[in-house]
Short mmCIF file of C-alpha atoms in Angstrom, two decimals:
data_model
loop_
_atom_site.label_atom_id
_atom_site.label_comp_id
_atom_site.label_asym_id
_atom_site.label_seq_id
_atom_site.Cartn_x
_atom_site.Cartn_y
_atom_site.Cartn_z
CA UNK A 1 110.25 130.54 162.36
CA UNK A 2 108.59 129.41 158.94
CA UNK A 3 106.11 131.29 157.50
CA UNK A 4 103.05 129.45 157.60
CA UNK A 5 100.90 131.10 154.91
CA UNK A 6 103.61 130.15 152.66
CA UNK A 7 104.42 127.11 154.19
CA UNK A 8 100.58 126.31 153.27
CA UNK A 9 101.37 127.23 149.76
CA UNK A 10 104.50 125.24 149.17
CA UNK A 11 102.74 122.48 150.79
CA UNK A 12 99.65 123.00 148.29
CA UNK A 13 102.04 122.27 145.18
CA UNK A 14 104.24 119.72 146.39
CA UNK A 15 100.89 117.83 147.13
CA UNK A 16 99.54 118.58 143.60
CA UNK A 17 103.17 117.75 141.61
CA UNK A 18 102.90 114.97 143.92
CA UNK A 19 100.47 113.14 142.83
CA UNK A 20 100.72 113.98 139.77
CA UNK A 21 104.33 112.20 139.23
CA UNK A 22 103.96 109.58 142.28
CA UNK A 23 103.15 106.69 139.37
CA UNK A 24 106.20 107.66 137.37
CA UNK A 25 108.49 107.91 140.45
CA UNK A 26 107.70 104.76 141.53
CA UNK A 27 108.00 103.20 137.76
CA UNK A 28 111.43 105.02 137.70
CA UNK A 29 112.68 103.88 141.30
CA UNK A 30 111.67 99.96 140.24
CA UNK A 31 113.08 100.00 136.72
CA UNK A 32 116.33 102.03 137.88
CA UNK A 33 116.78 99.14 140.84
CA UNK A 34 116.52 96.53 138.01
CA UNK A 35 118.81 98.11 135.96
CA UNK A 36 121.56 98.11 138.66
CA UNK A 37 121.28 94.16 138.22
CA UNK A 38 122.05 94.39 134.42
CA UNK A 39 125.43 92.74 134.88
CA UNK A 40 124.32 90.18 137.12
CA UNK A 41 121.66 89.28 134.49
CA UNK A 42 123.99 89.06 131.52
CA UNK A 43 126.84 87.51 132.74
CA UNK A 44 125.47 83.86 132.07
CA UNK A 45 123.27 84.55 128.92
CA UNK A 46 126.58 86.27 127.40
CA UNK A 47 128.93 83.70 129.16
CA UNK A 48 128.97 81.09 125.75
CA UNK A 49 130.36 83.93 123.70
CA UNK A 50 132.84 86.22 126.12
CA UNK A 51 134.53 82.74 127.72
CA UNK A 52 136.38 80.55 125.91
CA UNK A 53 138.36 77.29 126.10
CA UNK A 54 142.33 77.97 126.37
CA UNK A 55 143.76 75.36 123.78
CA UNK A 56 147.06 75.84 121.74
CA UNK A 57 148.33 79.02 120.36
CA UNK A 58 146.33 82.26 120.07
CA UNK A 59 146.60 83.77 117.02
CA UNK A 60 147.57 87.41 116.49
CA UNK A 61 145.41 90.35 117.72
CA UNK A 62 145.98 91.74 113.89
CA UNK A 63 144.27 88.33 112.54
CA UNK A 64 141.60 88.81 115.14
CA UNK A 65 141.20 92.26 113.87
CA UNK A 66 140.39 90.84 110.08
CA UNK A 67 138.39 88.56 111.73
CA UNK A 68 136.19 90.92 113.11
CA UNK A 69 135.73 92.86 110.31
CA UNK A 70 133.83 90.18 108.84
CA UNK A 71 131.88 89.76 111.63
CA UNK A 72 130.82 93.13 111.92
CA UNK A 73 128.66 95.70 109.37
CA UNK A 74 131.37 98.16 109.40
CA UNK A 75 135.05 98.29 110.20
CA UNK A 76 135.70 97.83 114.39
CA UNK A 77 137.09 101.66 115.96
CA UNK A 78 138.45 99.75 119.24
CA UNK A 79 139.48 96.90 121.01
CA UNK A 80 138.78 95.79 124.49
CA UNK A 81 142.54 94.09 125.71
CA UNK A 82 141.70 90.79 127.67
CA UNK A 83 142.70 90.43 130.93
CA UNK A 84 142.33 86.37 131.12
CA UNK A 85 143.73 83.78 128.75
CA UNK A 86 139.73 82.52 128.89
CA UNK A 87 138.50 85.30 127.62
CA UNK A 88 137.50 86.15 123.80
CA UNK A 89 138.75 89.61 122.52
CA UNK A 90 135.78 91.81 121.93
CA UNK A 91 135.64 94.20 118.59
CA UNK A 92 133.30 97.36 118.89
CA UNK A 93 131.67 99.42 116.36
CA UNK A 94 129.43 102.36 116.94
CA UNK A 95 128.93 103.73 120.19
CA UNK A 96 126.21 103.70 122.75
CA UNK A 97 122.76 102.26 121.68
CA UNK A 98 124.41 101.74 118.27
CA UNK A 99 127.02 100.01 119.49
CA UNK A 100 127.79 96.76 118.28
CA UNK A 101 130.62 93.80 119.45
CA UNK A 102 131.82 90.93 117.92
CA UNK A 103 134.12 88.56 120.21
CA UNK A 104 137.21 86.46 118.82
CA UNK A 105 138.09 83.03 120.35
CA UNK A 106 141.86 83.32 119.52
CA UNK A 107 142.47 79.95 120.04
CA UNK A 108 139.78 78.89 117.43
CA UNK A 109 140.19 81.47 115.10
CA UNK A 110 136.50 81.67 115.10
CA UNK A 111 133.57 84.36 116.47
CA UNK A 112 131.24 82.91 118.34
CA UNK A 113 129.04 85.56 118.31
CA UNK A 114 128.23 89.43 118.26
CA UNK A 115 126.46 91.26 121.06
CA UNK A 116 124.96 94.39 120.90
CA UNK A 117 122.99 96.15 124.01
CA UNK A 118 119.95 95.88 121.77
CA UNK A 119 120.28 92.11 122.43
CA UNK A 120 119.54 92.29 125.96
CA UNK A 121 116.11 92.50 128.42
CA UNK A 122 117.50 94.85 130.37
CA UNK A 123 117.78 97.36 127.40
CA UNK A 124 113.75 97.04 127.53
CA UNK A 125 113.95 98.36 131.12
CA UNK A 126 116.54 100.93 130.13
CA UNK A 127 114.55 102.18 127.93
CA UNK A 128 111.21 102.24 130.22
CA UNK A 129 113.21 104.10 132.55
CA UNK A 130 115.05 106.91 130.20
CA UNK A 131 111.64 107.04 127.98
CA UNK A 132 108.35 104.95 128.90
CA UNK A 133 109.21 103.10 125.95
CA UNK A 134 107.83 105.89 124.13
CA UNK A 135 111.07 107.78 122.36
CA UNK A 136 111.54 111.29 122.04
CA UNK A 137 108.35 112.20 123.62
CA UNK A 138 109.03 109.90 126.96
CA UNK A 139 112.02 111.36 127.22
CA UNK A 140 110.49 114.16 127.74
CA UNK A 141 108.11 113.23 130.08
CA UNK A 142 111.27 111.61 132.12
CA UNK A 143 112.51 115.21 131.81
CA UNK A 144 109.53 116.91 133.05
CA UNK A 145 109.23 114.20 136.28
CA UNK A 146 112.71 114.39 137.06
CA UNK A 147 112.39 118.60 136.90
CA UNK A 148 109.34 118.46 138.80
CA UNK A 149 111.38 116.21 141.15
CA UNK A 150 114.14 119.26 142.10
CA UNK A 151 111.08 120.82 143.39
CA UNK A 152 109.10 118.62 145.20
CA UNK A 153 112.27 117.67 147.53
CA UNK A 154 113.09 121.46 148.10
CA UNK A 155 109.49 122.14 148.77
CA UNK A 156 109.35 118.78 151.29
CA UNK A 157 112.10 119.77 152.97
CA UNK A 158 110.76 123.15 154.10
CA UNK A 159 107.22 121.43 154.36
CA UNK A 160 108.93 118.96 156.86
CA UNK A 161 111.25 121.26 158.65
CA UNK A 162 110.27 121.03 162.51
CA UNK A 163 109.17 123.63 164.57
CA UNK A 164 110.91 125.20 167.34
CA UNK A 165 108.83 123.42 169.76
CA UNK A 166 109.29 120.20 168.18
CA UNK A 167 113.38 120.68 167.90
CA UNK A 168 115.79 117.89 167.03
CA UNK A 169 113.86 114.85 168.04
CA UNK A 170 111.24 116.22 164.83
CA UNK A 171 113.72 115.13 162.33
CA UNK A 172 113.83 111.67 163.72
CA UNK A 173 110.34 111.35 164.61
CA UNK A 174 107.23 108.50 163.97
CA UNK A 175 104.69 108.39 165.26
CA UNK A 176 103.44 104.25 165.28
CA UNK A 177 100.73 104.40 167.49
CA UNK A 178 98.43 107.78 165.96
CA UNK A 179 96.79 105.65 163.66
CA UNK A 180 98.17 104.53 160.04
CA UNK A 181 97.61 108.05 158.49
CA UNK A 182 100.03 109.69 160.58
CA UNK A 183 102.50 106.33 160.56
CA UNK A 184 102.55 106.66 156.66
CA UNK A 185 103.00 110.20 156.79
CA UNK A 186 105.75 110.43 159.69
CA UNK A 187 107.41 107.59 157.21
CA UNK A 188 107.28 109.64 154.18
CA UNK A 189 108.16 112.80 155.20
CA UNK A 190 110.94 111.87 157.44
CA UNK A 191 112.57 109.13 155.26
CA UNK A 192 112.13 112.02 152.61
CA UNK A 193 114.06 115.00 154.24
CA UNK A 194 116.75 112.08 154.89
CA UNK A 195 117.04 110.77 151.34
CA UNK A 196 116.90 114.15 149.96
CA UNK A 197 120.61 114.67 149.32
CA UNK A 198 120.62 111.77 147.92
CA UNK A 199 117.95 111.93 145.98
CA UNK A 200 118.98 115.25 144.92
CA UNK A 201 122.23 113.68 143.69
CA UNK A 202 120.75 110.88 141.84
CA UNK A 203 118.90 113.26 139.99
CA UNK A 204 122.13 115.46 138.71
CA UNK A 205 123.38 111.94 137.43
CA UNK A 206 120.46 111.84 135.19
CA UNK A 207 119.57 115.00 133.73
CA UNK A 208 122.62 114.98 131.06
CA UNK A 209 120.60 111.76 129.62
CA UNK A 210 117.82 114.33 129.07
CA UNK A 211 116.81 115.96 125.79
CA UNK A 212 116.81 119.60 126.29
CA UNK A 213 118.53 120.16 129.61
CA UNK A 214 121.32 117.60 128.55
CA UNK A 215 121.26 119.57 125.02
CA UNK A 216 121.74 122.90 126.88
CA UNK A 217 124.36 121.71 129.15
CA UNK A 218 126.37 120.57 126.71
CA UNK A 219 126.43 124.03 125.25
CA UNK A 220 127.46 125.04 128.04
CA UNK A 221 130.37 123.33 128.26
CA UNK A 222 131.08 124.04 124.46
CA UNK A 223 131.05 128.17 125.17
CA UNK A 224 132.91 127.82 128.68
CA UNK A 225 135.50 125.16 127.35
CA UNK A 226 134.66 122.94 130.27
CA UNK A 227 134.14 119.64 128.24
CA UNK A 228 136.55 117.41 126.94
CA UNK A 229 139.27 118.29 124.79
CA UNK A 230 138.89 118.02 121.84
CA UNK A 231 141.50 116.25 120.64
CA UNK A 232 140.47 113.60 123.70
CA UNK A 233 138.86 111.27 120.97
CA UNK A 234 141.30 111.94 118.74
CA UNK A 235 139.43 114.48 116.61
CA UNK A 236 142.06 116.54 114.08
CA UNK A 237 144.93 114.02 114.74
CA UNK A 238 145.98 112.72 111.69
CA UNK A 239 149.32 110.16 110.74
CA UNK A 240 151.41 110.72 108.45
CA UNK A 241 150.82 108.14 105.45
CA UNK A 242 154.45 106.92 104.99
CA UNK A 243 155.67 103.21 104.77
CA UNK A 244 153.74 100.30 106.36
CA UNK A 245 151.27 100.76 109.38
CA UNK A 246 152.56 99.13 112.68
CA UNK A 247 150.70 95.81 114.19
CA UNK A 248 148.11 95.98 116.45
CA UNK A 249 149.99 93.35 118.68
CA UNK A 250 152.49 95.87 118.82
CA UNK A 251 149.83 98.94 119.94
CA UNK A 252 148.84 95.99 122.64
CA UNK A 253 152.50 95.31 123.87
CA UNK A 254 152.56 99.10 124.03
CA UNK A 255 149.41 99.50 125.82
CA UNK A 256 150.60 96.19 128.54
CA UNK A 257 153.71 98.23 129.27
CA UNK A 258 151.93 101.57 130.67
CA UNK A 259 149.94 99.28 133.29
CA UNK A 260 147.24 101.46 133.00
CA UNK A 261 144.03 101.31 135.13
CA UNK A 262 140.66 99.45 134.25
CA UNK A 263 139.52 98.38 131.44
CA UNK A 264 142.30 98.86 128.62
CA UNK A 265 141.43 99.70 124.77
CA UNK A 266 143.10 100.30 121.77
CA UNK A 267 141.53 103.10 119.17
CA UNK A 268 141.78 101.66 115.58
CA UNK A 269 142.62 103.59 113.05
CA UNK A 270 139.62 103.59 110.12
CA UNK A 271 141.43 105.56 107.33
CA UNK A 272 145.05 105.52 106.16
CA UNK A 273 145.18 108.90 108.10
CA UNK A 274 143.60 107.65 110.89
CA UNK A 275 145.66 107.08 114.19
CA UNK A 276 145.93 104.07 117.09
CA UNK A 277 145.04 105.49 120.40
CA UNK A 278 145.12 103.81 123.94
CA UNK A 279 142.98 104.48 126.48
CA UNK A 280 141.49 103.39 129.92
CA UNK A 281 138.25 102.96 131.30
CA UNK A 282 137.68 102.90 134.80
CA UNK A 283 135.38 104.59 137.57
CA UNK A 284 138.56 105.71 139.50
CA UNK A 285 137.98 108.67 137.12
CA UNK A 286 141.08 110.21 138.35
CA UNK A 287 143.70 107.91 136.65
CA UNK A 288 141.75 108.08 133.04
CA UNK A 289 144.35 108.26 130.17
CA UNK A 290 144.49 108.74 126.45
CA UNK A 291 147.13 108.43 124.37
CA UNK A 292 147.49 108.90 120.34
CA UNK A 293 150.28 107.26 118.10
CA UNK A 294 150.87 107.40 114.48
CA UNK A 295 149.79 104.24 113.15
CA UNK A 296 153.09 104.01 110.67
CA UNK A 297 155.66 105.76 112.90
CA UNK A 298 154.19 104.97 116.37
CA UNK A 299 155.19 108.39 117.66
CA UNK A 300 153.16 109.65 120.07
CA UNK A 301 150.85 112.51 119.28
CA UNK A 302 148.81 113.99 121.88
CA UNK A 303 148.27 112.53 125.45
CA UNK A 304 145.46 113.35 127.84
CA UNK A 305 144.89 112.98 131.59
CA UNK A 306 141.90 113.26 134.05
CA UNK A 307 143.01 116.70 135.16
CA UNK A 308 142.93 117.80 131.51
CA UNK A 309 138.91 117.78 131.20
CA UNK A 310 136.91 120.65 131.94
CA UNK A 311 135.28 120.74 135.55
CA UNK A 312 131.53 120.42 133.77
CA UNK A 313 132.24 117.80 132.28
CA UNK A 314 134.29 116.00 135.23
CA UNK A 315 131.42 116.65 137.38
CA UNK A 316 128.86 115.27 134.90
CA UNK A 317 130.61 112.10 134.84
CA UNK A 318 131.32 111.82 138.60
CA UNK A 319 127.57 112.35 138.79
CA UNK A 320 126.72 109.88 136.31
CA UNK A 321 128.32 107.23 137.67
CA UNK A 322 127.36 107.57 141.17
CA UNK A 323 123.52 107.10 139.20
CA UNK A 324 124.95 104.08 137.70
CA UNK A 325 126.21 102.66 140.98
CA UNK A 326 129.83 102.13 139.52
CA UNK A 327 132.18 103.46 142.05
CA UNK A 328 132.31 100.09 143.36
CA UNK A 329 129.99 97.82 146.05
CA UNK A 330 129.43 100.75 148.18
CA UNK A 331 127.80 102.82 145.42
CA UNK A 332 125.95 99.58 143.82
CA UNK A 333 124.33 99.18 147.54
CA UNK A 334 123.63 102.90 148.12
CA UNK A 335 121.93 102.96 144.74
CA UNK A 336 119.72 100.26 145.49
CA UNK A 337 118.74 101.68 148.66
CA UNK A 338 117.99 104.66 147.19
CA UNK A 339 115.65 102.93 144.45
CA UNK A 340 113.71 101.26 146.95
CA UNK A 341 113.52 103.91 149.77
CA UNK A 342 112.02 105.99 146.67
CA UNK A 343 109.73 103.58 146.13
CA UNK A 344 108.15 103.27 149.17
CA UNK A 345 108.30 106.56 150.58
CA UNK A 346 106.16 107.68 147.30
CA UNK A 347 103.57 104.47 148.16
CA UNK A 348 103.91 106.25 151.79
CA UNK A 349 102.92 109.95 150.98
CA UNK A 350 99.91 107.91 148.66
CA UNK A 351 98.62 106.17 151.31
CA UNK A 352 98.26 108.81 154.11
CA UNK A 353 96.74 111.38 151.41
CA UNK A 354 94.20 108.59 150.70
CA UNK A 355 93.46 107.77 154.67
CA UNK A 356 93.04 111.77 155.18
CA UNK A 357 91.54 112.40 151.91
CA UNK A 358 87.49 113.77 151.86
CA UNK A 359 85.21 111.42 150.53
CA UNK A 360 84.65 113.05 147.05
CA UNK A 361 86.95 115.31 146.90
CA UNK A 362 90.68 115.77 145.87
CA UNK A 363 91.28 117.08 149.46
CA UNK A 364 94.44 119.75 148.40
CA UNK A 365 95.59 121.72 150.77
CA UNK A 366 94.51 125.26 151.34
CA UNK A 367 95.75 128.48 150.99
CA UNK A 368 94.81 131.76 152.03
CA UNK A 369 93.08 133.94 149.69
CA UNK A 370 95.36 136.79 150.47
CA UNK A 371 98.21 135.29 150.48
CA UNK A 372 101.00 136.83 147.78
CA UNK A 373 104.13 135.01 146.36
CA UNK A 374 107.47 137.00 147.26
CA UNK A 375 109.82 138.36 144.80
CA UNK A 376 112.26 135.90 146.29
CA UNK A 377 110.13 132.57 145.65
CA UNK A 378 109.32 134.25 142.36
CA UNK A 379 113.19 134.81 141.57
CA UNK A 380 114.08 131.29 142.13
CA UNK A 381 110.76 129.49 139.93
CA UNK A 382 112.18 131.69 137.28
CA UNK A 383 115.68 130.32 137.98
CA UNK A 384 114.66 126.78 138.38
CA UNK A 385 112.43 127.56 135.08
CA UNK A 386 115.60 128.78 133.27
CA UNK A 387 117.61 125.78 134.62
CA UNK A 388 114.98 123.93 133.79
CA UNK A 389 112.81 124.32 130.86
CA UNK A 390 110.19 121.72 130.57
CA UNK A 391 109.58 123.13 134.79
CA UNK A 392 109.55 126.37 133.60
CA UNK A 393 106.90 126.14 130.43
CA UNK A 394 104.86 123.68 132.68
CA UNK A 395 104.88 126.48 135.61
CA UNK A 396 104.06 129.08 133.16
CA UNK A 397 101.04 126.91 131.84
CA UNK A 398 99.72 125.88 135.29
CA UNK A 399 99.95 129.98 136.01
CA UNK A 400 98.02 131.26 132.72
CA UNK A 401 95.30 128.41 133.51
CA UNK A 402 94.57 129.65 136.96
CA UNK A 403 94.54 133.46 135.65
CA UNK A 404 92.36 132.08 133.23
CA UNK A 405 89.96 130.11 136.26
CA UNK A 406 90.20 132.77 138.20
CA UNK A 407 88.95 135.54 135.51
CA UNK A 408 86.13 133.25 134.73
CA UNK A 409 85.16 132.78 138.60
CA UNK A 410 85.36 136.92 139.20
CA UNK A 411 83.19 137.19 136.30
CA UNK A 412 80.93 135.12 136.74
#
């Protein structure tokens, strides 16, 4: 049996965190559905520059190389390997938002253009989504929703969980013919409890973008060894400088031979120290390999597999990528059910609190004066506050401002 005085009081603050973040949980459940379309979108804008015409000989992938490096600000630290004889070999410096491509036509000897992810729309919606378009300080506010969010599905759940009387048939339950307050609420609350491991799960894939809880997580992994290795991007690994450096068409032949998984890339080497690597990218995050060579003596330094990451870091990368959508169609198509179920099942709770709502009044649910927090829902608010520290300051806030109300009221 629930308790219903606490029931009442867990329903009181999921209402009030509720509305409070329904307009930025919609905003992020439209922009993240967009976003899953990103490659769809840039496919044919990008199409004139990533395809090109098969005619004659291709030149070496070491005169591509120079090639790029005119093309580019600063010298290129990898290589994409093309998989078609139509497509241009891309050239990448930087990394993430900094990241920057040029693209070779090897036939033509020629770039016919650089992309960068700055270049594109969808980087606009990106950036609405991860930040409001408002830097630092969105991302915080994205941080504070998305907390906020933990709590309002844990708090729905037990909000929504049937009765004894009602048994099974109350988790399936709605009711279309009580009128279109209690349609829009049966739709919310049961496509809610639902969705909620889900939605639970989309959320882990996007707190590591997060300022302070990805910040502290990463410690995390840094004192508990759980990250990558760090020699996995090569960091420390040095050649030794003696005679000529080998080709990169040779690093390429290399890299062809291992048949390796995914997208295939070859580290460059920026200093005379500096050392090739090969690598894989794919969302079978199982078969993910590295592999460093001396770039003079092409002996192989250090080699990395899947199994050789810590588990924090595995799991915040399986987690990531299920946000993204990328473990294939299946994901892609869960995702965007997910974006739109959110959607509409925050539109839902709106529009039953506004059919029930008093005229003139906020209409929040009440609780009974005597009614006292346990140690245990205190334990796990401190928990959740620890886990989560934007939650926990806000929750500390929201409690000195109603000691503060209710010191005023009492003397007054």
């Amino acid at each position: 049996m629930k308790n219903k005085k606490l029931n009442q009081w867990l329903w009181k603050w999921h209402f009030i965190a509720g509305l409070i973040s329904l307009p930025f949980v919609v905003l992020l459940a439209i922009t993240g559905g967009i976003y899953l379309f990103k490659d769809n979108y840039e496919a044919p804008k990008q199409e004139h520059i990533k395809v090109v015409k098969v005619e004659g000989k291709a030149i070496s992938y070491q005169k591509q190389w120079e090639l790029a490096k005119t093309a580019l600000h600063k010298a290129p630290n990898a290589m994409i390997i093309p998989k078609k004889d139509n497509q241009a070999t891309e050239f990448i410096t930087g990394r993430f938002n900094h990241k920057n491509s040029a693209f070779v036509n090897p036939y033509k000897a020629e770039v016919p253009g650089n992309i960068s992810p700055k270049d594109s729309n969808m980087y606009t919606v990106r950036k609405l989504h991860g930040e409001l378009l408002l830097g630092k300080f969105g991302t915080k506010i994205i941080e504070l929703i998305a907390s906020w969010l933990f709590v309002l599905i844990i708090t729905g759940v037990y909000v929504f969980w049937p009765s004894k009387k009602e048994g099974l048939k109350g988790f399936f339950t709605i009711r279309f013919k009580q009128g279109k307050r209690i349609l829009f609420r049966d739709l919310h609350t049961v496509l809610g409890f639902w969705m909620s491991v889900l939605l639970l799960m989309t959320l882990a894939g996007g707190m590591p973008w997060t300022d302070i809880f990805g910040a502290n997580f990463k410690w995390l992994q840094n004192v508990t060894n759980t990250g990558f290795p760090k020699t996995w991007s090569a960091r420390g690994i040095k050649s030794e400088v003696k005679g000529d450096a080998i080709s990169l068409d040779d690093m390429v032949k290399l890299a062809k031979s291992m048949n390796l998984k995914g997208e295939v890339s070859i580290g460059l080497p920026s200093t005379p120290k500096g050392v090739y690597s090969i690598y894989n990218t794919t969302f079978d995050l199982g078969a993910q390999k590295r592999f460093h060579f001396d770039q003079y003596s092409g002996k192989q330094l250090v080699n990395h597999n899947w199994e050789d990451v810590g588990v924090l870091m595995r799991g915040r990368m399986w987690f990531m990528a299920f946000h993204q959508g990328q473990f294939g169609t299946w994901n892609w198509v869960l995702m965007l059910g997910v974006a739109i179920l959110l959607a509409f099942i925050a539109i839902a709770g709106l529009v039953s609190y506004l059919k029930r709502k008093p005229e003139g009044k906020w209409g929040t649910p009440k609780v009974p004066a005597q009614f006292k927090v346990g140690y245990a829902i205190v334990a796990i608010i401190v928990i959740l506050g620890i886990v989560f520290p934007l939650f926990g300051i806000s929750v500390l806030l929201i409690t000195i401002f109603e000691f503060l109300r209710e010191r005023k009221k009492f003397n007054s």
